[in-house]
Short mmCIF file of C-alpha atoms in Angstrom, two decimals:
data_model
loop_
_atom_site.label_atom_id
_atom_site.label_comp_id
_atom_site.label_asym_id
_atom_site.label_seq_id
_atom_site.Cartn_x
_atom_site.Cartn_y
_atom_site.Cartn_z
CA UNK A 22 -0.04 -0.02 0.08
CA UNK A 23 1.45 3.32 -1.13
CA UNK A 24 0.79 6.31 0.96
CA UNK A 25 1.76 9.58 -0.35
CA UNK A 26 2.60 12.22 2.20
CA UNK A 27 2.63 15.92 1.47
CA UNK A 28 4.42 18.34 3.67
CA UNK A 29 2.23 20.87 5.35
CA UNK A 30 2.35 24.12 3.55
CA UNK A 31 2.24 27.20 5.63
CA UNK A 32 0.51 30.38 4.07
CA UNK A 33 1.38 33.83 4.93
CA UNK A 34 -1.34 36.01 6.24
CA UNK A 35 -1.73 37.91 3.11
CA UNK A 36 -2.01 34.75 1.14
CA UNK A 37 -4.65 33.41 3.44
CA UNK A 38 -6.80 36.59 3.19
CA UNK A 39 -6.58 36.20 -0.69
CA UNK A 40 -7.71 32.58 -0.52
CA UNK A 41 -10.65 33.37 1.90
CA UNK A 42 -11.76 36.20 -0.49
CA UNK A 43 -11.59 34.01 -3.54
CA UNK A 44 -13.70 31.53 -1.80
CA UNK A 45 -16.17 34.15 -0.80
CA UNK A 46 -16.41 35.46 -4.29
CA UNK A 47 -16.96 32.01 -5.83
CA UNK A 48 -19.61 31.29 -3.43
CA UNK A 49 -21.33 34.71 -4.03
CA UNK A 50 -21.13 34.15 -7.71
CA UNK A 51 -22.73 30.63 -7.32
CA UNK A 52 -25.56 32.06 -5.26
CA UNK A 53 -26.33 34.78 -7.82
CA UNK A 54 -26.30 32.36 -10.59
CA UNK A 55 -28.72 30.03 -8.72
CA UNK A 56 -30.89 32.96 -8.03
CA UNK A 57 -31.03 34.16 -11.72
CA UNK A 58 -31.75 30.60 -12.89
CA UNK A 59 -34.76 30.25 -10.43
CA UNK A 60 -36.03 33.72 -11.37
CA UNK A 61 -35.83 32.79 -15.16
CA UNK A 62 -37.67 29.50 -14.41
CA UNK A 63 -40.35 31.43 -12.47
CA UNK A 64 -40.78 34.08 -15.29
CA UNK A 65 -40.95 31.15 -17.82
CA UNK A 66 -43.67 29.34 -15.72
CA UNK A 67 -45.61 32.56 -15.40
CA UNK A 68 -45.36 33.04 -19.21
CA UNK A 69 -46.48 29.53 -19.89
CA UNK A 70 -49.36 29.92 -17.50
CA UNK A 71 -50.45 32.96 -19.13
CA UNK A 72 -50.29 31.40 -22.54
CA UNK A 73 -52.46 28.51 -21.26
CA UNK A 74 -54.98 30.98 -19.73
CA UNK A 75 -55.27 32.71 -23.08
CA UNK A 76 -55.74 29.46 -24.95
CA UNK A 77 -58.58 28.48 -22.61
CA UNK A 78 -60.20 31.97 -23.03
CA UNK A 79 -60.02 31.28 -26.87
CA UNK A 80 -61.61 27.89 -26.44
CA UNK A 81 -64.23 29.34 -24.23
CA UNK A 82 -65.10 32.02 -26.72
CA UNK A 83 -65.32 29.36 -29.53
CA UNK A 84 -67.59 27.30 -27.39
CA UNK A 85 -69.72 30.29 -26.66
CA UNK A 86 -70.06 31.03 -30.49
CA UNK A 87 -70.91 27.31 -31.16
CA UNK A 88 -73.59 27.31 -28.47
CA UNK A 89 -74.94 30.56 -29.99
CA UNK A 90 -75.25 29.08 -33.40
CA UNK A 91 -76.77 25.81 -32.02
CA UNK A 92 -79.30 27.79 -30.16
CA UNK A 93 -80.32 29.95 -33.10
CA UNK A 94 -80.57 26.75 -35.29
CA UNK A 95 -82.73 25.03 -32.59
CA UNK A 96 -84.99 28.19 -32.51
CA UNK A 97 -85.45 28.01 -36.35
CA UNK A 98 -86.14 24.28 -36.14
CA UNK A 99 -88.77 24.81 -33.43
CA UNK A 100 -90.38 27.77 -35.29
CA UNK A 101 -90.50 25.58 -38.40
CA UNK A 102 -92.03 22.80 -36.58
CA UNK A 103 -94.56 25.11 -34.84
CA UNK A 104 -95.48 26.45 -38.23
CA UNK A 105 -96.24 22.95 -39.62
CA UNK A 106 -98.20 22.00 -36.64
CA UNK A 107 -100.28 25.13 -36.67
CA UNK A 108 -101.03 24.78 -40.26
CA UNK A 109 -102.05 21.11 -39.69
CA UNK A 110 -104.30 22.28 -36.77
CA UNK A 111 -105.93 25.02 -38.84
CA UNK A 112 -106.66 22.61 -41.77
CA UNK A 113 -108.11 20.00 -39.46
CA UNK A 114 -110.36 22.65 -37.81
CA UNK A 115 -111.42 23.96 -41.05
CA UNK A 116 -112.33 20.41 -42.34
CA UNK A 117 -114.33 19.72 -39.20
CA UNK A 118 -116.08 23.05 -39.44
CA UNK A 119 -117.10 22.06 -43.06
CA UNK A 120 -118.21 18.52 -42.00
CA UNK A 121 -115.29 17.03 -43.88
CA UNK A 122 -113.58 15.24 -41.09
CA UNK A 123 -112.99 11.47 -41.25
CA UNK A 124 -115.62 9.28 -40.09
CA UNK A 125 -113.15 6.77 -38.52
CA UNK A 126 -110.36 7.58 -36.26
CA UNK A 127 -106.72 7.53 -37.54
CA UNK A 128 -104.92 4.04 -37.16
CA UNK A 129 -102.55 3.87 -34.24
CA UNK A 130 -98.94 3.56 -35.47
CA UNK A 131 -96.54 1.25 -33.86
CA UNK A 132 -94.03 2.76 -31.59
CA UNK A 133 -90.66 1.33 -32.51
CA UNK A 134 -88.67 3.36 -30.27
CA UNK A 135 -87.06 1.70 -27.18
CA UNK A 136 -88.63 4.25 -24.85
CA UNK A 137 -91.61 6.58 -25.65
CA UNK A 138 -90.67 10.23 -25.40
CA UNK A 139 -93.01 12.65 -23.54
CA UNK A 140 -95.40 14.29 -25.86
CA UNK A 141 -94.55 18.00 -25.98
CA UNK A 142 -97.36 20.58 -25.39
CA UNK A 143 -98.85 21.66 -28.62
CA UNK A 144 -98.19 25.45 -29.40
CA UNK A 145 -100.86 27.91 -29.69
CA UNK A 146 -102.38 27.85 -33.09
CA UNK A 147 -102.05 31.15 -34.92
CA UNK A 148 -104.67 32.62 -37.19
CA UNK A 149 -105.17 31.50 -40.83
CA UNK A 150 -104.49 34.06 -43.41
CA UNK A 151 -108.02 34.85 -43.89
CA UNK A 152 -111.38 33.03 -44.34
CA UNK A 153 -111.34 33.61 -48.00
CA UNK A 154 -107.89 34.67 -49.07
CA UNK A 155 -107.02 31.27 -50.37
CA UNK A 156 -103.57 29.71 -50.21
CA UNK A 157 -100.96 30.61 -47.59
CA UNK A 158 -97.37 30.32 -48.53
CA UNK A 159 -95.27 27.68 -46.71
CA UNK A 160 -92.90 29.74 -44.54
CA UNK A 161 -90.59 29.34 -41.70
CA UNK A 162 -90.97 32.13 -39.27
CA UNK A 163 -87.74 34.22 -38.59
CA UNK A 164 -85.90 34.09 -35.23
CA UNK A 165 -87.22 36.58 -32.66
CA UNK A 166 -83.92 37.66 -31.06
CA UNK A 167 -80.26 36.46 -30.89
CA UNK A 168 -78.67 35.57 -27.54
CA UNK A 169 -77.39 39.22 -27.11
CA UNK A 170 -80.81 40.43 -27.35
CA UNK A 171 -80.72 41.97 -30.84
CA UNK A 172 -83.93 41.74 -32.90
CA UNK A 173 -83.80 39.56 -36.02
CA UNK A 174 -86.07 40.41 -38.95
CA UNK A 175 -89.00 38.10 -39.39
CA UNK A 176 -90.26 37.02 -42.72
CA UNK A 177 -93.69 38.51 -43.53
CA UNK A 178 -96.16 35.71 -44.33
CA UNK A 179 -99.65 37.34 -44.98
CA UNK A 180 -98.10 39.99 -47.27
CA UNK A 181 -97.56 37.08 -49.70
CA UNK A 182 -100.96 35.41 -49.74
CA UNK A 183 -103.12 34.82 -52.71
CA UNK A 184 -105.51 35.88 -54.04
CA UNK A 185 -105.17 39.56 -53.00
CA UNK A 186 -108.10 40.68 -50.83
CA UNK A 187 -111.37 41.72 -52.52
CA UNK A 188 -110.19 40.49 -55.90
CA UNK A 189 -109.02 37.32 -57.73
CA UNK A 190 -105.47 38.54 -58.59
CA UNK A 191 -102.76 36.14 -57.50
CA UNK A 192 -99.31 37.10 -56.51
CA UNK A 193 -96.12 35.90 -57.98
CA UNK A 194 -94.91 33.05 -55.76
CA UNK A 195 -92.07 34.09 -53.54
CA UNK A 196 -90.32 31.42 -51.36
CA UNK A 197 -89.03 32.28 -48.01
CA UNK A 198 -85.43 32.36 -49.02
CA UNK A 199 -86.11 34.85 -51.83
CA UNK A 200 -88.04 37.38 -49.82
CA UNK A 201 -85.09 39.67 -48.86
CA UNK A 202 -84.11 42.21 -51.54
CA UNK A 203 -80.44 41.30 -51.07
CA UNK A 204 -80.98 37.69 -52.35
CA UNK A 205 -80.90 37.45 -56.23
CA UNK A 206 -84.21 36.34 -57.74
CA UNK A 207 -83.64 36.51 -61.54
CA UNK A 208 -86.94 34.97 -62.35
CA UNK A 209 -88.97 37.38 -60.14
CA UNK A 210 -91.93 38.73 -62.10
CA UNK A 211 -94.33 40.44 -59.68
CA UNK A 212 -97.91 41.08 -60.63
CA UNK A 213 -98.91 44.86 -61.17
CA UNK A 214 -102.12 45.52 -59.37
CA UNK A 215 -103.82 48.65 -58.03
CA UNK A 216 -107.57 48.64 -57.16
CA UNK A 217 -109.90 50.62 -59.39
CA UNK A 218 -111.00 52.71 -56.21
CA UNK A 219 -107.51 53.83 -55.86
CA UNK A 220 -106.95 54.65 -59.45
CA UNK A 221 -110.15 56.72 -59.46
CA UNK A 222 -107.90 59.41 -57.76
CA UNK A 223 -109.59 60.05 -54.43
CA UNK A 224 -108.02 62.76 -52.04
CA UNK A 225 -106.30 60.09 -49.84
CA UNK A 226 -104.41 58.55 -52.88
CA UNK A 227 -101.01 59.30 -54.67
CA UNK A 228 -100.78 59.82 -58.38
CA UNK A 229 -100.46 56.50 -60.07
CA UNK A 230 -96.64 56.19 -60.65
CA UNK A 231 -97.00 52.66 -62.26
CA UNK A 232 -98.83 53.98 -65.33
CA UNK A 233 -95.82 56.28 -65.96
CA UNK A 234 -92.27 55.60 -67.41
CA UNK A 235 -89.32 56.07 -64.96
CA UNK A 236 -88.64 59.29 -66.69
CA UNK A 237 -92.02 60.75 -66.40
CA UNK A 238 -92.50 59.79 -62.66
CA UNK A 239 -92.45 62.65 -60.32
CA UNK A 240 -90.20 62.52 -57.25
CA UNK A 241 -92.32 61.96 -54.24
CA UNK A 242 -90.77 62.95 -50.95
CA UNK A 243 -90.03 59.40 -49.70
CA UNK A 244 -88.34 58.95 -46.13
CA UNK A 245 -89.50 62.31 -45.05
CA UNK A 246 -92.65 64.48 -44.32
CA UNK A 247 -94.17 65.27 -47.67
CA UNK A 248 -95.47 68.99 -47.20
CA UNK A 249 -96.59 69.28 -50.85
CA UNK A 250 -99.81 67.73 -49.94
CA UNK A 251 -102.67 69.37 -47.76
CA UNK A 252 -101.87 68.56 -44.27
CA UNK A 253 -98.63 66.94 -45.14
CA UNK A 254 -98.22 63.36 -45.84
CA UNK A 255 -95.95 61.31 -43.39
CA UNK A 256 -93.62 59.13 -45.62
CA UNK A 257 -91.13 58.13 -43.06
CA UNK A 258 -91.14 54.61 -41.82
CA UNK A 259 -91.10 53.26 -38.23
CA UNK A 260 -88.64 50.72 -39.20
CA UNK A 261 -86.09 53.19 -40.72
CA UNK A 262 -84.87 54.39 -44.06
CA UNK A 263 -86.21 52.19 -46.84
CA UNK A 264 -84.71 51.90 -50.38
CA UNK A 265 -86.10 53.79 -53.41
CA UNK A 266 -85.56 52.24 -56.95
CA UNK A 267 -86.79 53.67 -60.15
CA UNK A 268 -88.53 56.38 -58.07
CA UNK A 269 -90.60 53.74 -56.27
CA UNK A 270 -90.17 52.70 -52.61
CA UNK A 271 -89.34 49.08 -51.80
CA UNK A 272 -91.02 47.25 -48.99
CA UNK A 273 -88.43 47.03 -46.11
CA UNK A 274 -89.56 43.52 -45.32
CA UNK A 275 -88.84 42.35 -48.86
CA UNK A 276 -90.61 40.90 -51.80
CA UNK A 277 -94.44 40.30 -51.82
CA UNK A 278 -95.08 39.07 -55.36
CA UNK A 279 -97.00 42.14 -56.29
CA UNK A 280 -96.13 45.75 -57.36
CA UNK A 281 -98.29 48.81 -57.30
CA UNK A 282 -100.45 49.91 -54.47
CA UNK A 283 -103.32 47.25 -54.29
CA UNK A 284 -105.97 48.80 -52.04
CA UNK A 285 -103.65 51.38 -50.39
CA UNK A 286 -103.56 55.09 -51.40
CA UNK A 287 -99.98 55.98 -50.74
CA UNK A 288 -96.73 54.47 -52.04
CA UNK A 289 -94.49 53.73 -49.18
CA UNK A 290 -95.84 53.44 -45.62
CA UNK A 291 -99.53 53.81 -45.07
CA UNK A 292 -99.81 54.68 -41.41
CA UNK A 293 -102.71 53.22 -39.45
CA UNK A 294 -103.94 53.49 -35.82
CA UNK A 295 -105.34 50.62 -33.70
CA UNK A 296 -106.97 51.31 -30.41
CA UNK A 297 -106.95 48.25 -28.15
CA UNK A 298 -109.59 48.64 -25.54
CA UNK A 299 -109.37 45.99 -22.82
CA UNK A 300 -110.86 44.87 -19.58
CA UNK A 301 -110.62 41.86 -17.37
CA UNK A 302 -113.01 38.92 -17.98
CA UNK A 303 -115.00 38.46 -14.81
CA UNK A 304 -117.53 35.71 -13.57
CA UNK A 305 -120.99 36.36 -12.41
CA UNK A 306 -119.63 37.31 -8.97
CA UNK A 307 -117.27 39.92 -10.28
CA UNK A 308 -114.11 38.07 -9.80
CA UNK A 309 -111.41 37.82 -12.42
CA UNK A 310 -111.43 34.69 -14.42
CA UNK A 311 -108.24 32.61 -14.47
CA UNK A 312 -107.31 30.43 -17.49
CA UNK A 313 -106.75 26.88 -16.40
CA UNK A 314 -103.74 26.32 -18.75
CA UNK A 315 -101.71 29.37 -17.84
CA UNK A 316 -103.03 30.19 -14.30
CA UNK A 317 -103.29 33.87 -15.52
CA UNK A 318 -106.06 36.23 -15.52
CA UNK A 319 -107.97 36.54 -18.78
CA UNK A 320 -108.21 39.93 -20.75
CA UNK A 321 -111.08 40.77 -23.15
CA UNK A 322 -110.78 43.25 -25.84
CA UNK A 323 -113.22 44.97 -28.09
CA UNK A 324 -113.22 43.22 -31.41
CA UNK A 325 -114.96 44.03 -34.81
CA UNK A 326 -115.70 41.64 -37.64
CA UNK A 327 -114.44 42.99 -40.92
CA UNK A 328 -116.77 43.08 -43.82
CA UNK A 329 -114.24 42.34 -46.53
CA UNK A 330 -113.06 39.00 -45.29
CA UNK A 331 -115.06 38.15 -42.15
CA UNK A 332 -112.23 38.04 -39.79
CA UNK A 333 -112.26 39.50 -36.25
CA UNK A 334 -109.83 42.39 -35.85
CA UNK A 335 -108.96 45.38 -33.53
CA UNK A 336 -110.94 48.45 -34.56
CA UNK A 337 -108.76 50.88 -36.35
CA UNK A 338 -108.01 53.01 -39.49
CA UNK A 339 -105.76 55.13 -41.50
CA UNK A 340 -104.26 58.17 -40.15
CA UNK A 341 -105.15 61.00 -42.42
CA UNK A 342 -102.76 63.86 -43.39
CA UNK A 343 -102.69 66.46 -40.63
CA UNK A 344 -104.73 64.24 -38.30
CA UNK A 345 -103.66 63.73 -34.71
CA UNK A 346 -102.94 60.10 -33.76
CA UNK A 347 -105.25 60.37 -30.64
CA UNK A 348 -108.00 61.77 -32.69
CA UNK A 349 -107.66 58.95 -35.08
CA UNK A 350 -107.84 56.34 -32.43
CA UNK A 351 -110.82 57.78 -30.73
CA UNK A 352 -112.72 58.43 -33.92
CA UNK A 353 -112.03 54.96 -35.33
CA UNK A 354 -113.05 53.28 -32.13
CA UNK A 355 -116.31 55.27 -31.82
CA UNK A 356 -117.29 54.68 -35.50
CA UNK A 357 -116.46 50.95 -35.77
CA UNK A 358 -117.27 49.70 -32.25
CA UNK A 359 -119.87 52.09 -30.87
CA UNK A 360 -122.09 52.76 -33.96
CA UNK A 361 -121.33 56.51 -33.70
CA UNK A 362 -122.66 57.27 -36.99
CA UNK A 363 -126.21 56.18 -36.07
CA UNK A 364 -126.54 58.39 -33.10
CA UNK A 365 -128.09 61.89 -32.76
CA UNK A 366 -125.92 64.86 -32.26
CA UNK A 367 -126.57 65.08 -28.60
CA UNK A 368 -125.71 61.29 -28.27
CA UNK A 369 -122.39 61.90 -30.10
CA UNK A 370 -121.55 64.68 -27.75
CA UNK A 371 -122.16 62.60 -24.69
CA UNK A 372 -120.30 59.59 -26.21
CA UNK A 373 -117.39 61.93 -27.08
CA UNK A 374 -117.03 63.10 -23.55
CA UNK A 375 -117.07 59.42 -22.23
CA UNK A 376 -114.48 58.36 -24.77
CA UNK A 377 -112.32 61.33 -23.73
CA UNK A 378 -112.25 59.91 -20.07
CA UNK A 379 -111.48 56.44 -21.39
CA UNK A 380 -108.88 57.66 -23.96
CA UNK A 381 -107.21 59.99 -21.44
CA UNK A 382 -104.41 57.54 -20.65
CA UNK A 383 -103.07 54.90 -23.00
CA UNK A 384 -100.08 52.68 -23.28
CA UNK A 385 -98.36 52.29 -26.54
CA UNK A 386 -97.94 48.55 -27.10
CA UNK A 387 -96.78 48.33 -30.69
CA UNK A 388 -95.43 50.53 -33.41
CA UNK A 389 -94.03 49.12 -36.69
CA UNK A 390 -94.66 47.04 -39.81
CA UNK A 391 -97.85 45.13 -40.00
CA UNK A 392 -97.85 41.81 -41.84
CA UNK A 393 -100.97 42.80 -43.77
CA UNK A 394 -102.51 40.90 -46.79
CA UNK A 395 -102.87 44.22 -48.61
CA UNK A 396 -99.21 44.95 -48.70
CA UNK A 397 -97.19 45.04 -51.97
CA UNK A 398 -93.54 45.65 -52.89
CA UNK A 399 -94.21 49.49 -53.20
CA UNK A 400 -96.86 50.14 -50.41
CA UNK A 401 -97.29 48.65 -46.94
CA UNK A 402 -99.19 49.17 -43.59
CA UNK A 403 -97.44 50.42 -40.59
CA UNK A 404 -99.46 50.78 -37.42
CA UNK A 405 -99.35 52.19 -33.98
CA UNK A 406 -101.38 50.35 -31.46
CA UNK A 407 -102.33 52.00 -28.02
CA UNK A 408 -103.92 50.05 -25.28
CA UNK A 409 -106.67 51.60 -23.19
CA UNK A 410 -107.26 49.49 -20.19
CA UNK A 411 -110.35 49.69 -18.09
CA UNK A 412 -109.01 48.13 -14.93
CA UNK A 413 -112.12 48.09 -12.89
CA UNK A 414 -114.58 47.75 -15.67
CA UNK A 415 -116.73 50.82 -14.80
CA UNK A 416 -115.81 53.02 -17.74
CA UNK A 417 -116.93 50.59 -20.35
CA UNK A 418 -120.25 49.96 -18.49
CA UNK A 419 -121.42 53.23 -20.05
CA UNK A 420 -120.97 52.03 -23.62
CA UNK A 421 -123.22 49.79 -25.77
CA UNK A 422 -121.19 48.05 -28.28
CA UNK A 423 -122.79 48.45 -31.76
CA UNK A 424 -121.08 47.89 -35.14
CA UNK A 425 -120.59 50.84 -37.37
CA UNK A 426 -120.62 51.11 -41.20
CA UNK A 427 -117.14 49.52 -41.55
CA UNK A 428 -117.87 46.50 -39.33
CA UNK A 429 -120.14 43.64 -39.72
CA UNK A 430 -120.28 42.96 -35.97
CA UNK A 431 -118.77 43.95 -32.68
CA UNK A 432 -118.13 42.10 -29.32
CA UNK A 433 -115.99 41.58 -26.45
CA UNK A 434 -113.52 38.75 -27.08
CA UNK A 435 -111.00 36.97 -25.15
CA UNK A 436 -107.29 37.73 -25.59
CA UNK A 437 -106.06 34.38 -26.57
CA UNK A 438 -103.30 32.94 -28.81
CA UNK A 439 -105.77 30.51 -30.40
CA UNK A 440 -108.02 33.22 -31.77
CA UNK A 441 -107.48 33.77 -35.55
CA UNK A 442 -107.27 37.56 -36.31
CA UNK A 443 -106.76 39.94 -39.20
CA UNK A 444 -103.12 41.00 -40.18
CA UNK A 445 -100.76 41.44 -37.17
CA UNK A 446 -103.40 41.97 -34.65
CA UNK A 447 -102.45 38.59 -32.93
CA UNK A 448 -99.01 39.91 -32.24
CA UNK A 449 -100.19 43.22 -31.06
CA UNK A 450 -102.52 41.46 -28.45
CA UNK A 451 -99.59 39.36 -27.36
CA UNK A 452 -97.76 42.64 -26.51
CA UNK A 453 -100.91 43.64 -24.58
CA UNK A 454 -101.14 40.43 -22.75
CA UNK A 455 -97.52 40.57 -21.82
CA UNK A 456 -97.87 44.22 -20.41
CA UNK A 457 -100.69 42.97 -18.13
CA UNK A 458 -99.11 39.79 -17.36
CA UNK A 459 -102.40 38.11 -18.61
CA UNK A 460 -103.10 34.88 -20.37
CA UNK A 461 -102.43 34.53 -24.00
#
């Protein structure tokens, strides 16, 4: 075994100090390097964590967008199914009313599914287009609102029905996907129709632009108050600015299969006013009636039966140039629902005072485009609906309902989603029911 022996080296004091300083510096350098490495690792971990958080945020946003699209697709599918079910329900009801229902019950179909799914509650049936307006286009109703609450345009339905009211003129068929003006429709060949009573040139009608060439047509003051006429004609739209092509206004809701004015006097928006007079339906003891399906109180409204198509509707009429909206609402209700024209001068004065009290306060429940069977590509109805509610039922006790010259009949009718009504009146009553938290 070899053992090496080194002699003990004795260092001077100065050398010993240098050696200690060298060891201290090396130790300090090592500690600093270790701290830097740890700090870099921490920063890198923070950076990586931040990147992962950003990735998770992006994934969450993508999932939100997918859920939004899925929900919108589900709404469209649901509305399509509702439209089909409602159409079938109306067809069955019409057949039954005409004694054309089947003598035998339909055969039961074998359920091949492993487990029967619960039967969904049938949606409320909406009105047929009219009792004598013929075919109704197959349509999928547009979505109401997106998830962020923005309204989405619905496709008008009744404005594409054939034949046109009070005549045998049929519209050019317009499918749902071709309704918007932005969608190309090269084969579109709308029917030109304006009723003779409009072409006769009454004071409430515009000059017939359709009989003139584009160069001959005068410029009407579309999208603004037209003061060239006595009393001034309001040509602005509740919807916003509408397009004008070849000096003709275009329906802001899209194609209808017909150009001209039909039964309407004005090109562009024809403004109407609909007074919705309501009260609570009460039993013989004076208590508010509750609907068994919704457990909500039932409203009644004054309804008139139109002479032109037999449909029940809200009393109303067109706002004449220079006429105040409140004046129109009051006059139309009095003439159509109270038989004002059949009364003496004193009776009219008494009725006017009572109407003033009833119409003193009203709630605007709707203002906008009316999906009306009289609409065309160049003329359409826009209405303002005001609800006058008799909360205690005392005010309307002073009135006897009596149909005027423009109405075939008048009555108190339940506000209910199953009742077929004219034009967009069903949608207006839905707003009224929602305002009072009532059954619909």
